Each structure stands twice: as C-alpha cells, then as structure tokens.
C-alpha cells in the first residue's frame, strides 16, 4: 500500500527539467509527496504541514550535487530534518537515577503496556546499569495488575513491594519510598493505575502520588500504534502531571512511526525507549534514525 517515498520522489523529479539547483517549484512538487507520506505514516496534519514548510525553506535554492539525483537530495534533506525533530536534547535512554533511592513514576492508560514496560525497564536498570530496583504496583482497583507485576518481578529477579490489601495508592507510594530507603535500593519504580481513557479521578490520583514521591523521572507509556490518540494522551499527561519522557510500545507492530514525530513536535518531550515485543528483553533505546527510515519507507 505504501509506495517507497524515495521512488516516488525520483518519479517526480524525472518529470522535471534538470537544473543546477533545486527550484522552488521542484521542491514544492516533491514536498507534496513528502506530506502525503507523512500523513500515511500517521503524522498529524499540523505537524506535517509545519515540517514540510521548514524543509521547503531549507531546500529551495540548494545546489544539486552531481553524485545524487535531485530526488535523492530532497529525501536526504527530509531525512536529516526528521532526525532533528526526533532527536531532542540529551542522550536517548538516559535516566536520572543518581541519588538513591531514585523514584521513577510510570504513567499511562490501561493497556498501553505500562506494567510490562515497568518490568522491562527494571530489568534493564538491574542488568545494564547494575542498579538495585524495587517495583511497586499502585493499581489498587485491579488486583490482577498488581499480581502481574509481582509475577514479572519473579521472572526477572527484581523485587516487588509486598501487596497489602486495602491500602490506597498514596500509602503504597510512601511505603515503597520507606522500603527503598531501608532496603538500600538505588531505584524504586511506581507503576500507577491506568484507565481506559483519561478521567479526572485518575489524574488526581496520579498527582497525589507524584506529590509524595517527587519522582526523578516520570515516564509516560503509550501504545505507538494508536497514532494521534497517543499524542493526545501525552499532551494531557504532560499538562497535568508533567512528564520527563515517553516510552512508545508496540513498535514491533506495523505502525509507520508517525506518532513518534508528532509526539516530539507537539510535546517537546524526549522519547526515551521503544517497546518491541512482549518479552522482557524487548525494550530498546529510542533511535531517531530507525524511525526516520520507517517514516520515509
Ligand atoms: P498496562 O495496562 O498499561 O499495564 O499494559 P500491560 O503492560 O499489561 O500490557 C498490555 C499488553 O500489551 C500485554 O499483553 C503486553 O504483553 C503487551 N505489550 C506491552 N508492550 C508491548 C510491546 O512493546 N509490543 C507488543 N507486541 N506487545 C506489548
């Protein structure tokens, strides 16, 4: 269904007269194709529009190098511009976890992959960074979710805070903090409750937890296949809770990565990790190059 953008652009340029520099018309024609490709990759319209405009200003008048075709040249300009938007500042995958015990707050909607990602990240912090990690589930309305975290903890050899029936999320967060301090943990991760959609009660609960935990990182976990919904979720959580980064899950699926671009452009928050499957090792540092390649096809 998706024709490769490079091929598309070559086709466009084959129809244009060869010139020594990229003319405004050449660039405009090419960028129409780029805009369609971005929209097909599920980039939101305003983001695609702004992006194309920025590239247009940059590309117009650029000398065409002999070694590549004008089509290839525009693809390169677009590729570099994508990387620029996607990259953001700081090192991807870096987390502020000095000053133990460092709290990490995991937030997001139900089904986005929050519990799975909490465990994946705990495993990574343990194995790659040599941290001692304690995980706690605050999802008091879903006992199965609390047990799920304990099961995953067992599986990966990471401790979870024992479940105490009847405790509210703020009390659990306080207990996790105390336990992390007493137990000599470097990091404690709070897996907050999710809802099917954003509601006031959920936000108030997460705010209350944030206020007692004062997290070093607040990571929003969102399903990368949900495109624009993921971006709205991120905007909402960032406004209310203040997030420090995003984890995009289900990037092993056939989504085209447009959500990542919109996410960066709209929220300005770094995408730190991507989830690439259900297994505990299926978490990777976000790589702008890979997503850019996927968007360009
Ligand atoms: P939560 O409700 O946000 O805590 O979501 P869960 O962590 O329970 O995940 C919901 C489902 O998505 C589970 O079946 C996970 O195995 C699956 N899942 C989570 N992350 C990924 C991912 O990156 N790729 C794929 N394919 N599945 C994932």
PDB file of N, CA, C and O in Angstrom, residues 13 19-23 26-27 57-74 76-77:
ATOM      1  N   UNK A  13      10.849  13.801  -9.912  1.00  0.00           N
ATOM      2  CA  UNK A  13      11.960  14.583 -10.466  1.00  0.00           C
ATOM      3  C   UNK A  13      12.291  14.182 -11.894  1.00  0.00           C
ATOM      4  O   UNK A  13      12.793  15.000 -12.662  1.00  0.00           O
ATOM      5  N   UNK A  19      18.054  20.847 -13.603  1.00  0.00           N
ATOM      6  CA  UNK A  19      18.610  22.178 -13.372  1.00  0.00           C
ATOM      7  C   UNK A  19      19.784  22.076 -12.416  1.00  0.00           C
ATOM      8  O   UNK A  19      19.980  21.049 -11.782  1.00  0.00           O
ATOM      9  N   UNK A  20      20.519  23.157 -12.297  1.00  0.00           N
ATOM     10  CA  UNK A  20      21.705  23.132 -11.436  1.00  0.00           C
ATOM     11  C   UNK A  20      21.377  23.265  -9.963  1.00  0.00           C
ATOM     12  O   UNK A  20      22.162  22.909  -9.104  1.00  0.00           O
ATOM     13  N   UNK A  21      20.217  23.788  -9.652  1.00  0.00           N
ATOM     14  CA  UNK A  21      19.840  23.961  -8.247  1.00  0.00           C
ATOM     15  C   UNK A  21      18.375  23.585  -8.086  1.00  0.00           C
ATOM     16  O   UNK A  21      17.616  23.572  -9.054  1.00  0.00           O
ATOM     17  N   UNK A  22      17.985  23.267  -6.861  1.00  0.00           N
ATOM     18  CA  UNK A  22      16.588  22.904  -6.607  1.00  0.00           C
ATOM     19  C   UNK A  22      15.737  24.182  -6.679  1.00  0.00           C
ATOM     20  O   UNK A  22      15.937  25.109  -5.899  1.00  0.00           O
ATOM     21  N   UNK A  23      14.837  24.231  -7.657  1.00  0.00           N
ATOM     22  CA  UNK A  23      13.997  25.429  -7.777  1.00  0.00           C
ATOM     23  C   UNK A  23      12.837  25.326  -6.799  1.00  0.00           C
ATOM     24  O   UNK A  23      12.521  24.241  -6.294  1.00  0.00           O
ATOM     25  N   UNK A  26      10.301  22.786  -8.041  1.00  0.00           N
ATOM     26  CA  UNK A  26      10.762  21.396  -7.862  1.00  0.00           C
ATOM     27  C   UNK A  26      10.504  20.952  -6.417  1.00  0.00           C
ATOM     28  O   UNK A  26       9.956  19.890  -6.157  1.00  0.00           O
ATOM     29  N   UNK A  27      10.933  21.815  -5.520  1.00  0.00           N
ATOM     30  CA  UNK A  27      10.851  21.471  -4.103  1.00  0.00           C
ATOM     31  C   UNK A  27       9.396  21.325  -3.681  1.00  0.00           C
ATOM     32  O   UNK A  27       9.022  20.388  -2.986  1.00  0.00           O
ATOM     33  N   UNK A  57      11.796  25.723   3.031  1.00  0.00           N
ATOM     34  CA  UNK A  57      12.663  26.893   3.151  1.00  0.00           C
ATOM     35  C   UNK A  57      14.130  26.489   3.055  1.00  0.00           C
ATOM     36  O   UNK A  57      14.950  27.187   2.470  1.00  0.00           O
ATOM     37  N   UNK A  58      14.410  25.339   3.632  1.00  0.00           N
ATOM     38  CA  UNK A  58      15.796  24.887   3.693  1.00  0.00           C
ATOM     39  C   UNK A  58      16.286  24.366   2.343  1.00  0.00           C
ATOM     40  O   UNK A  58      17.435  24.560   1.975  1.00  0.00           O
ATOM     41  N   UNK A  59      15.388  23.706   1.615  1.00  0.00           N
ATOM     42  CA  UNK A  59      15.813  23.019   0.388  1.00  0.00           C
ATOM     43  C   UNK A  59      15.874  23.933  -0.821  1.00  0.00           C
ATOM     44  O   UNK A  59      16.710  23.743  -1.711  1.00  0.00           O
ATOM     45  N   UNK A  60      15.004  24.932  -0.856  1.00  0.00           N
ATOM     46  CA  UNK A  60      14.935  25.784  -2.042  1.00  0.00           C
ATOM     47  C   UNK A  60      16.274  26.475  -2.292  1.00  0.00           C
ATOM     48  O   UNK A  60      16.853  27.053  -1.382  1.00  0.00           O
ATOM     49  N   UNK A  61      16.743  26.345  -3.520  1.00  0.00           N
ATOM     50  CA  UNK A  61      17.979  27.030  -3.885  1.00  0.00           C
ATOM     51  C   UNK A  61      19.232  26.229  -3.599  1.00  0.00           C
ATOM     52  O   UNK A  61      20.318  26.628  -3.978  1.00  0.00           O
ATOM     53  N   UNK A  62      19.078  25.070  -2.954  1.00  0.00           N
ATOM     54  CA  UNK A  62      20.280  24.249  -2.700  1.00  0.00           C
ATOM     55  C   UNK A  62      20.833  23.716  -4.012  1.00  0.00           C
ATOM     56  O   UNK A  62      20.072  23.261  -4.861  1.00  0.00           O
ATOM     57  N   UNK A  63      22.137  23.782  -4.151  1.00  0.00           N
ATOM     58  CA  UNK A  63      22.773  23.264  -5.363  1.00  0.00           C
ATOM     59  C   UNK A  63      22.597  21.749  -5.410  1.00  0.00           C
ATOM     60  O   UNK A  63      22.646  21.086  -4.381  1.00  0.00           O
ATOM     61  N   UNK A  64      22.352  21.244  -6.605  1.00  0.00           N
ATOM     62  CA  UNK A  64      22.208  19.797  -6.742  1.00  0.00           C
ATOM     63  C   UNK A  64      23.586  19.184  -6.975  1.00  0.00           C
ATOM     64  O   UNK A  64      24.292  19.555  -7.902  1.00  0.00           O
ATOM     65  N   UNK A  65      23.956  18.307  -6.104  1.00  0.00           N
ATOM     66  CA  UNK A  65      25.267  17.672  -6.243  1.00  0.00           C
ATOM     67  C   UNK A  65      25.216  16.690  -7.414  1.00  0.00           C
ATOM     68  O   UNK A  65      24.173  16.083  -7.656  1.00  0.00           O
ATOM     69  N   UNK A  66      26.338  16.562  -8.089  1.00  0.00           N
ATOM     70  CA  UNK A  66      26.328  15.711  -9.288  1.00  0.00           C
ATOM     71  C   UNK A  66      26.112  14.234  -8.960  1.00  0.00           C
ATOM     72  O   UNK A  66      25.511  13.500  -9.710  1.00  0.00           O
ATOM     73  N   UNK A  67      26.632  13.839  -7.795  1.00  0.00           N
ATOM     74  CA  UNK A  67      26.627  12.403  -7.496  1.00  0.00           C
ATOM     75  C   UNK A  67      25.247  11.838  -7.166  1.00  0.00           C
ATOM     76  O   UNK A  67      25.047  10.639  -7.243  1.00  0.00           O
ATOM     77  N   UNK A  68      24.325  12.697  -6.762  1.00  0.00           N
ATOM     78  CA  UNK A  68      22.993  12.163  -6.471  1.00  0.00           C
ATOM     79  C   UNK A  68      21.920  12.897  -7.272  1.00  0.00           C
ATOM     80  O   UNK A  68      22.138  14.006  -7.740  1.00  0.00           O
ATOM     81  N   UNK A  69      20.777  12.268  -7.409  1.00  0.00           N
ATOM     82  CA  UNK A  69      19.686  12.895  -8.164  1.00  0.00           C
ATOM     83  C   UNK A  69      18.978  13.911  -7.262  1.00  0.00           C
ATOM     84  O   UNK A  69      19.064  13.818  -6.043  1.00  0.00           O
ATOM     85  N   UNK A  70      18.267  14.868  -7.871  1.00  0.00           N
ATOM     86  CA  UNK A  70      17.522  15.830  -7.048  1.00  0.00           C
ATOM     87  C   UNK A  70      16.551  15.128  -6.106  1.00  0.00           C
ATOM     88  O   UNK A  70      16.380  15.556  -4.962  1.00  0.00           O
ATOM     89  N   UNK A  71      15.953  14.037  -6.580  1.00  0.00           N
ATOM     90  CA  UNK A  71      15.023  13.287  -5.726  1.00  0.00           C
ATOM     91  C   UNK A  71      15.718  12.764  -4.488  1.00  0.00           C
ATOM     92  O   UNK A  71      15.252  12.937  -3.366  1.00  0.00           O
ATOM     93  N   UNK A  72      16.885  12.170  -4.719  1.00  0.00           N
ATOM     94  CA  UNK A  72      17.657  11.630  -3.579  1.00  0.00           C
ATOM     95  C   UNK A  72      18.064  12.757  -2.634  1.00  0.00           C
ATOM     96  O   UNK A  72      18.105  12.587  -1.413  1.00  0.00           O
ATOM     97  N   UNK A  73      18.371  13.900  -3.248  1.00  0.00           N
ATOM     98  CA  UNK A  73      18.803  15.016  -2.421  1.00  0.00           C
ATOM     99  C   UNK A  73      17.685  15.505  -1.496  1.00  0.00           C
ATOM    100  O   UNK A  73      17.907  15.769  -0.313  1.00  0.00           O
ATOM    101  N   UNK A  74      16.466  15.601  -2.060  1.00  0.00           N
ATOM    102  CA  UNK A  74      15.350  16.033  -1.212  1.00  0.00           C
ATOM    103  C   UNK A  74      15.097  14.996  -0.126  1.00  0.00           C
ATOM    104  O   UNK A  74      14.859  15.333   1.036  1.00  0.00           O
ATOM    105  N   UNK A  76      17.247  13.183   1.285  1.00  0.00           N
ATOM    106  CA  UNK A  76      18.273  13.354   2.324  1.00  0.00           C
ATOM    107  C   UNK A  76      17.944  14.557   3.216  1.00  0.00           C
ATOM    108  O   UNK A  76      18.064  14.480   4.448  1.00  0.00           O
ATOM    109  N   UNK A  77      17.531  15.642   2.596  1.00  0.00           N
ATOM    110  CA  UNK A  77      17.178  16.837   3.384  1.00  0.00           C
ATOM    111  C   UNK A  77      16.033  16.507   4.341  1.00  0.00           C
ATOM    112  O   UNK A  77      16.056  16.862   5.518  1.00  0.00           O
TER     113      UNK A  77
END
